[in-house]
Coordinates of N, CA and C in Angstrom, one line a residue:
M1 N 107.4 88.9 74.2 CA 107.8 90.0 75.1 C 108.2 89.4 76.4
Y2 N 107.4 88.4 76.9 CA 107.7 87.8 78.2 C 109.1 87.1 78.2
Q3 N 109.4 86.5 77.1 CA 110.8 85.9 77.0 C 111.9 86.9 77.1
I4 N 111.7 88.0 76.5 CA 112.7 89.1 76.5 C 112.9 89.6 77.9
I5 N 111.8 89.9 78.6 CA 111.8 90.4 80.0 C 112.4 89.4 80.9
S6 N 112.1 88.1 80.7 CA 112.6 87.0 81.5 C 114.1 86.9 81.3
L7 N 114.6 87.0 80.1 CA 116.0 86.9 79.8 C 116.8 88.1 80.4
I8 N 116.2 89.3 80.3 CA 116.8 90.5 80.9 C 116.9 90.3 82.4
S9 N 115.8 89.9 83.1 CA 115.8 89.7 84.5 C 116.8 88.6 85.0
T10 N 117.0 87.6 84.2 CA 117.9 86.5 84.5 C 119.3 87.0 84.5
W11 N 119.7 87.9 83.6 CA 121.1 88.3 83.4 C 121.4 89.6 84.0
A12 N 120.5 90.4 84.4 CA 120.7 91.8 84.9 C 121.7 91.8 86.1
I13 N 121.5 91.0 87.1 CA 122.3 91.1 88.3 C 123.7 90.5 88.0
P14 N 123.8 89.3 87.4 CA 125.2 88.8 87.1 C 126.0 89.8 86.2
V15 N 125.3 90.4 85.3 CA 126.1 91.4 84.4 C 126.5 92.6 85.2
M16 N 125.7 93.1 86.1 CA 126.1 94.2 87.0 C 127.2 93.8 87.9
I17 N 127.1 92.6 88.5 CA 128.2 92.1 89.4 C 129.5 92.0 88.7
A18 N 129.5 91.6 87.4 CA 130.7 91.6 86.7 C 131.2 92.9 86.2
F19 N 130.2 93.8 85.7 CA 130.5 95.0 85.1 C 131.2 96.0 86.1
I20 N 130.6 96.1 87.3 CA 131.0 97.2 88.2 C 132.5 97.0 88.6
P21 N 133.0 95.8 89.0 CA 134.4 95.7 89.3 C 135.3 95.9 88.1
L22 N 134.8 95.4 87.0 CA 135.6 95.6 85.7 C 135.7 97.1 85.4
Y23 N 134.7 97.8 85.5 CA 134.7 99.3 85.2 C 135.6 100.0 86.2
A24 N 135.5 99.6 87.5 CA 136.3 100.3 88.5 C 137.8 100.0 88.2
Y25 N 138.1 98.7 87.9 CA 139.5 98.4 87.6 C 140.0 99.2 86.4
A26 N 139.2 99.3 85.4 CA 139.6 100.1 84.2 C 139.8 101.6 84.5
R27 N 139.1 102.1 85.5 CA 139.3 103.5 86.0 C 140.4 103.6 87.0
K28 N 141.2 102.5 87.2 CA 142.3 102.5 88.1 C 141.9 102.6 89.6
V29 N 140.7 102.2 89.9 CA 140.3 102.1 91.3 C 140.8 100.8 91.9
P30 N 141.3 100.9 93.1 CA 141.8 99.6 93.8 C 140.5 98.9 94.3
V31 N 140.1 98.0 93.5 CA 138.8 97.3 93.7 C 138.7 96.6 95.0
Y32 N 139.7 95.7 95.2 CA 139.6 94.8 96.4 C 139.8 95.7 97.7
E33 N 140.7 96.6 97.7 CA 140.9 97.5 98.8 C 139.7 98.3 99.1
S34 N 139.0 98.8 98.1 CA 137.8 99.6 98.3 C 136.7 98.7 98.9
F35 N 136.6 97.4 98.4 CA 135.6 96.5 98.9 C 135.9 96.2 100.4
V36 N 137.1 96.0 100.8 CA 137.5 95.7 102.2 C 137.2 96.9 103.1
D37 N 137.5 98.1 102.6 CA 137.2 99.3 103.4 C 135.7 99.5 103.6
G38 N 134.9 99.2 102.6 CA 133.5 99.3 102.7 C 132.9 98.3 103.6
A39 N 133.5 97.1 103.6 CA 133.0 96.0 104.5 C 133.3 96.4 105.9
K40 N 134.5 97.0 106.2 CA 134.8 97.4 107.6 C 133.8 98.5 108.0
E41 N 133.5 99.4 107.2 CA 132.5 100.4 107.6 C 131.1 99.8 107.8
G42 N 130.8 98.8 107.0 CA 129.5 98.2 107.1 C 129.4 97.4 108.4
F43 N 130.5 96.8 108.9 CA 130.5 96.1 110.1 C 130.2 97.0 111.3
G44 N 130.9 98.2 111.3 CA 130.7 99.1 112.3 C 129.3 99.7 112.3
T45 N 128.7 99.9 111.2 CA 127.4 100.4 111.1 C 126.4 99.3 111.6
A46 N 126.6 98.0 111.3 CA 125.8 97.0 111.8 C 125.8 96.9 113.3
I47 N 127.0 97.0 113.9 CA 127.1 97.0 115.4 C 126.4 98.2 116.0
G48 N 126.5 99.3 115.3 CA 125.8 100.6 115.8 C 124.3 100.5 115.8
I49 N 123.7 99.8 114.9 CA 122.3 99.8 114.8 C 121.6 98.7 115.6
I50 N 122.4 97.8 116.1 CA 121.8 96.6 116.9 C 120.9 97.1 118.0
P51 N 121.3 98.1 118.9 CA 120.4 98.6 119.9 C 119.1 99.1 119.4
H52 N 119.1 99.8 118.2 CA 117.9 100.3 117.7 C 117.0 99.2 117.2
L53 N 117.6 98.1 116.6 CA 116.8 97.0 116.1 C 116.2 96.2 117.3
V54 N 117.0 96.0 118.3 CA 116.4 95.3 119.5 C 115.3 96.1 120.1
G55 N 115.4 97.4 120.2 CA 114.3 98.2 120.8 C 113.1 98.1 119.9
M56 N 113.2 98.1 118.6 CA 112.0 98.0 117.7 C 111.4 96.6 117.9
M57 N 112.2 95.6 117.9 CA 111.7 94.2 118.0 C 110.9 94.0 119.3
V58 N 111.5 94.6 120.4 CA 110.8 94.5 121.7 C 109.5 95.2 121.7
A59 N 109.5 96.4 121.1 CA 108.2 97.2 121.0 C 107.1 96.4 120.2
I60 N 107.5 95.8 119.1 CA 106.6 95.1 118.3 C 106.1 93.9 119.1
S61 N 106.9 93.2 119.8 CA 106.5 92.0 120.5 C 105.6 92.4 121.6
V62 N 105.8 93.5 122.3 CA 105.0 94.0 123.4 C 103.6 94.3 122.8
F63 N 103.6 95.0 121.7 CA 102.3 95.4 121.0 C 101.5 94.2 120.7
R64 N 102.1 93.1 120.2 CA 101.4 91.9 119.8 C 101.0 91.1 121.0
A65 N 101.9 90.9 122.0 CA 101.7 90.1 123.1 C 100.7 90.7 124.1
S66 N 100.6 92.0 124.1 CA 99.7 92.6 125.1 C 98.2 92.5 124.6
G67 N 98.0 92.1 123.4 CA 96.6 92.0 122.8 C 96.2 93.3 122.2
A68 N 97.0 94.3 122.2 CA 96.6 95.6 121.6 C 96.3 95.5 120.1
L69 N 97.1 94.6 119.4 CA 96.9 94.4 118.0 C 95.5 93.8 117.8
D70 N 95.2 92.8 118.5 CA 93.9 92.1 118.4 C 92.7 93.0 118.7
Y71 N 92.9 93.8 119.8 CA 91.9 94.8 120.2 C 91.6 95.8 119.1
F72 N 92.7 96.3 118.5 CA 92.6 97.3 117.4 C 91.9 96.7 116.2
M73 N 92.3 95.5 115.9 CA 91.7 94.8 114.7 C 90.2 94.6 114.9
G74 N 89.8 94.2 116.1 CA 88.4 93.9 116.4 C 87.6 95.2 116.4
F75 N 88.3 96.3 116.7 CA 87.6 97.6 116.8 C 87.3 98.1 115.4
I76 N 88.3 98.0 114.5 CA 88.2 98.6 113.1 C 87.6 97.7 112.1
S77 N 87.6 96.4 112.3 CA 87.1 95.4 111.3 C 85.7 95.7 110.8
P78 N 84.8 96.0 111.7 CA 83.4 96.3 111.3 C 83.3 97.5 110.4
L79 N 84.1 98.5 110.7 CA 84.1 99.7 109.8 C 84.6 99.4 108.4
L80 N 85.6 98.6 108.3 CA 86.2 98.2 107.0 C 85.2 97.4 106.2
R81 N 84.6 96.4 106.9 CA 83.6 95.6 106.2 C 82.4 96.4 105.7
G82 N 82.0 97.4 106.5 CA 81.0 98.3 106.0 C 81.4 99.1 104.7
L83 N 82.6 99.3 104.5 CA 83.1 100.0 103.3 C 83.4 99.0 102.2
G84 N 83.2 97.7 102.4 CA 83.4 96.7 101.4 C 84.9 96.2 101.3
V85 N 85.6 96.5 102.4 CA 87.1 96.2 102.4 C 87.2 94.8 103.2
P86 N 87.8 93.8 102.6 CA 88.0 92.6 103.3 C 88.8 92.8 104.6
S87 N 88.3 92.3 105.7 CA 89.0 92.6 107.0 C 90.3 91.8 107.1
E88 N 90.4 90.8 106.2 CA 91.6 90.0 106.2 C 92.9 90.8 105.9
V89 N 92.8 91.9 105.2 CA 93.9 92.7 104.8 C 94.3 93.7 105.9
L90 N 93.5 93.9 106.9 CA 93.8 94.9 107.9 C 95.1 94.5 108.7
P91 N 95.4 93.3 109.1 CA 96.6 93.0 109.8 C 97.8 93.4 108.9
L92 N 97.7 93.2 107.6 CA 98.8 93.6 106.7 C 99.1 95.1 106.7
G93 N 98.0 95.9 106.8 CA 98.2 97.3 106.9 C 98.9 97.7 108.2
L94 N 98.7 96.9 109.3 CA 99.4 97.2 110.5 C 100.8 96.6 110.6
L95 N 101.0 95.5 109.9 CA 102.3 94.8 110.0 C 103.3 95.5 109.0
R96 N 102.8 96.0 107.9 CA 103.8 96.5 106.9 C 104.7 97.6 107.3
P97 N 104.2 98.6 108.1 CA 105.1 99.6 108.5 C 106.1 99.1 109.6
L98 N 105.8 98.0 110.2 CA 106.7 97.4 111.2 C 107.7 96.5 110.7
T99 N 107.3 95.5 109.9 CA 108.3 94.5 109.5 C 108.0 94.0 108.1
G100 N 109.1 94.0 107.3 CA 109.0 93.5 105.9 C 108.8 92.0 105.9
T101 N 109.5 91.3 106.7 CA 109.4 89.8 106.6 C 108.1 89.4 107.2
G102 N 107.6 90.0 108.2 CA 106.3 89.6 108.8 C 105.2 89.9 107.9
S103 N 105.2 91.0 107.2 CA 104.2 91.4 106.3 C 104.2 90.5 105.0
L104 N 105.4 90.1 104.6 CA 105.5 89.2 103.4 C 105.0 87.9 103.8
A105 N 105.3 87.4 105.0 CA 104.8 86.1 105.4 C 103.2 86.1 105.5
Y106 N 102.7 87.2 106.0 CA 101.2 87.3 106.1 C 100.6 87.4 104.7
T107 N 101.2 88.2 103.8 CA 100.8 88.2 102.4 C 100.8 86.9 101.7
T108 N 101.9 86.1 101.9 CA 102.0 84.8 101.4 C 100.9 83.9 101.9
E109 N 100.6 84.0 103.2 CA 99.5 83.2 103.8 C 98.2 83.6 103.2
L110 N 97.9 84.9 103.0 CA 96.6 85.3 102.4 C 96.5 84.8 101.0
I111 N 97.6 84.8 100.2 CA 97.5 84.3 98.9 C 97.4 82.8 98.8
R112 N 98.0 82.1 99.8 CA 97.8 80.6 99.9 C 96.4 80.3 100.2
I113 N 95.8 81.0 101.1 CA 94.4 80.7 101.5 C 93.4 81.1 100.5
H114 N 93.5 82.3 99.9 CA 92.5 82.9 99.1 C 92.8 82.8 97.6
G115 N 94.1 82.6 97.3 CA 94.5 82.6 95.9 C 95.0 83.9 95.4
P116 N 96.0 83.8 94.4 CA 96.6 85.1 93.9 C 95.6 85.9 93.1
D117 N 94.6 85.3 92.5 CA 93.7 86.1 91.7 C 92.4 86.5 92.4
S118 N 92.4 86.2 93.7 CA 91.2 86.7 94.5 C 91.4 88.2 94.8
L119 N 90.3 88.8 95.2 CA 90.3 90.2 95.6 C 91.3 90.4 96.8
I120 N 91.2 89.5 97.7 CA 92.1 89.6 98.9 C 93.6 89.5 98.5
G121 N 93.9 88.5 97.6 CA 95.2 88.3 97.2 C 95.8 89.5 96.4
R122 N 94.9 90.1 95.6 CA 95.3 91.2 94.8 C 95.5 92.5 95.7
I123 N 94.6 92.7 96.6 CA 94.8 93.8 97.6 C 96.1 93.6 98.4
A124 N 96.3 92.4 98.9 CA 97.5 92.2 99.7 C 98.7 92.4 98.9
S125 N 98.8 91.9 97.7 CA 99.9 92.1 96.8 C 100.2 93.6 96.5
T126 N 99.1 94.3 96.3 CA 99.2 95.8 96.0 C 99.7 96.5 97.2
I127 N 99.1 96.2 98.4 CA 99.6 96.8 99.6 C 101.1 96.5 99.9
Q128 N 101.5 95.3 99.6 CA 102.9 94.9 99.8 C 103.8 95.8 98.9
G129 N 103.3 96.1 97.7 CA 104.2 96.9 96.8 C 104.0 98.4 97.0
S130 N 102.9 98.8 97.7 CA 102.6 100.3 97.7 C 103.0 100.9 99.0
T131 N 103.5 100.1 100.0 CA 103.8 100.7 101.3 C 105.3 100.3 101.6
D132 N 105.8 100.8 102.7 CA 107.1 100.5 103.1 C 107.2 100.1 104.6
T133 N 108.3 99.6 105.0 CA 108.6 99.2 106.4 C 109.1 100.5 107.1
T134 N 108.2 101.4 107.3 CA 108.6 102.7 107.8 C 109.4 102.7 109.1
L135 N 108.9 102.0 110.1 CA 109.6 101.9 111.4 C 111.0 101.3 111.3
Y136 N 111.1 100.2 110.4 CA 112.3 99.6 110.2 C 113.3 100.5 109.5
V137 N 112.9 101.2 108.5 CA 113.7 102.1 107.8 C 114.2 103.2 108.7
L138 N 113.3 103.8 109.5 CA 113.7 104.9 110.4 C 114.7 104.3 111.4
T139 N 114.4 103.2 112.0 CA 115.3 102.6 113.0 C 116.7 102.3 112.4
V140 N 116.8 101.7 111.3 CA 118.1 101.3 110.7 C 118.8 102.5 110.2
Y141 N 118.2 103.2 109.3 CA 118.9 104.3 108.6 C 119.2 105.5 109.6
F142 N 118.2 105.8 110.3 CA 118.5 107.0 111.3 C 119.4 106.6 112.3
G143 N 119.3 105.3 112.8 CA 120.3 104.8 113.8 C 121.7 104.8 113.2
A144 N 121.8 104.4 112.0 CA 123.1 104.3 111.3 C 123.9 105.6 111.2
V145 N 123.1 106.7 111.0 CA 123.8 108.0 110.8 C 123.6 108.9 112.0
G146 N 123.0 108.4 113.1 CA 123.0 109.1 114.3 C 121.9 110.2 114.4
I147 N 120.8 110.1 113.6 CA 119.7 111.0 113.8 C 118.9 110.6 115.0
R148 N 118.7 111.6 115.9 CA 118.0 111.3 117.2 C 116.6 111.7 117.1
N149 N 116.2 112.8 116.3 CA 114.9 113.3 116.3 C 114.3 113.0 115.0
G150 N 113.5 112.0 114.9 CA 112.9 111.6 113.6 C 111.4 111.7 113.6
R151 N 110.9 112.6 114.5 CA 109.4 112.6 114.6 C 108.7 113.0 113.4
Y152 N 109.2 114.0 112.6 CA 108.5 114.4 111.4 C 108.6 113.3 110.3
A153 N 109.8 112.7 110.3 CA 109.9 111.6 109.3 C 109.0 110.5 109.7
L154 N 108.8 110.2 110.9 CA 107.9 109.1 111.3 C 106.5 109.5 110.9
K155 N 106.0 110.7 111.2 CA 104.7 111.1 110.8 C 104.5 111.1 109.3
V156 N 105.4 111.6 108.6 CA 105.3 111.5 107.1 C 105.3 110.1 106.6
G157 N 106.2 109.3 107.1 CA 106.3 107.9 106.7 C 105.0 107.1 107.0
L158 N 104.5 107.2 108.2 CA 103.2 106.5 108.6 C 102.0 107.1 107.8
F159 N 102.0 108.4 107.5 CA 100.9 108.9 106.7 C 101.0 108.4 105.3
S160 N 102.2 108.3 104.8 CA 102.4 107.7 103.4 C 102.0 106.3 103.4
D161 N 102.3 105.5 104.4 CA 101.8 104.1 104.5 C 100.3 104.0 104.5
L162 N 99.7 104.9 105.3 CA 98.2 105.0 105.3 C 97.6 105.3 103.9
V163 N 98.2 106.3 103.3 CA 97.7 106.6 101.9 C 98.0 105.5 101.0
G164 N 99.1 104.8 101.0 CA 99.4 103.7 100.2 C 98.4 102.5 100.4
F165 N 98.1 102.3 101.7 CA 97.2 101.2 102.1 C 95.8 101.5 101.5
A166 N 95.3 102.8 101.7 CA 94.0 103.2 101.2 C 93.9 103.2 99.7
A167 N 95.0 103.7 99.1 CA 95.0 103.7 97.6 C 95.0 102.3 97.0
A168 N 95.8 101.4 97.6 CA 95.8 100.0 97.2 C 94.5 99.4 97.2
I169 N 93.8 99.6 98.3 CA 92.4 99.0 98.5 C 91.5 99.7 97.4
A170 N 91.5 101.0 97.3 CA 90.6 101.7 96.4 C 90.8 101.3 95.0
V171 N 92.1 101.2 94.6 CA 92.4 100.8 93.2 C 91.9 99.4 92.9
C172 N 92.2 98.5 93.9 CA 91.9 97.1 93.7 C 90.3 96.9 93.6
L173 N 89.6 97.6 94.5 CA 88.2 97.5 94.5 C 87.6 98.1 93.2
L174 N 88.2 99.2 92.7 CA 87.8 99.8 91.5 C 88.0 98.9 90.3
V175 N 89.2 98.3 90.2 CA 89.6 97.5 89.1 C 89.1 96.1 89.1
F176 N 89.2 95.5 90.3 CA 88.9 94.1 90.4 C 87.6 93.8 91.2
G177 N 87.1 94.8 91.9 CA 85.9 94.5 92.8 C 84.6 94.5 92.1

């Protein structure tokens, strides 16, 4: 079974990359022209979201450099330890809604230190897969389409991240703890 899944995962993307243009060509779609038009739109969108990304990156940097992140972690760590939750995963719960790359780097570091089969490694991996980069998604996608008032989306997204964080911990403690 592993070999079949491995074979499918190896060939899935190359087959799609070949199939989509061939299918479009067969349907008489001007493939190259459509690609170039899409690339032009993408460039404009990328330029349009740069101010939103810069604002988000500055806010994250200020949050970390001010010591607010360390203060918050110091405040909540004893509570988590009392519940049997390893305090090492707390920064991941705070980083994940902010930055995908930063949270992945932190998860990688936790797995390197504690091992992939440790409780911390399993919780970190589950959190990584159960939550999203909410602020990044709102910044990029809302900025790209010009949505100015995303307060409800922000509340729902952060609540979803909190539920995903708590569920990942609960399930891992139940199954592996």
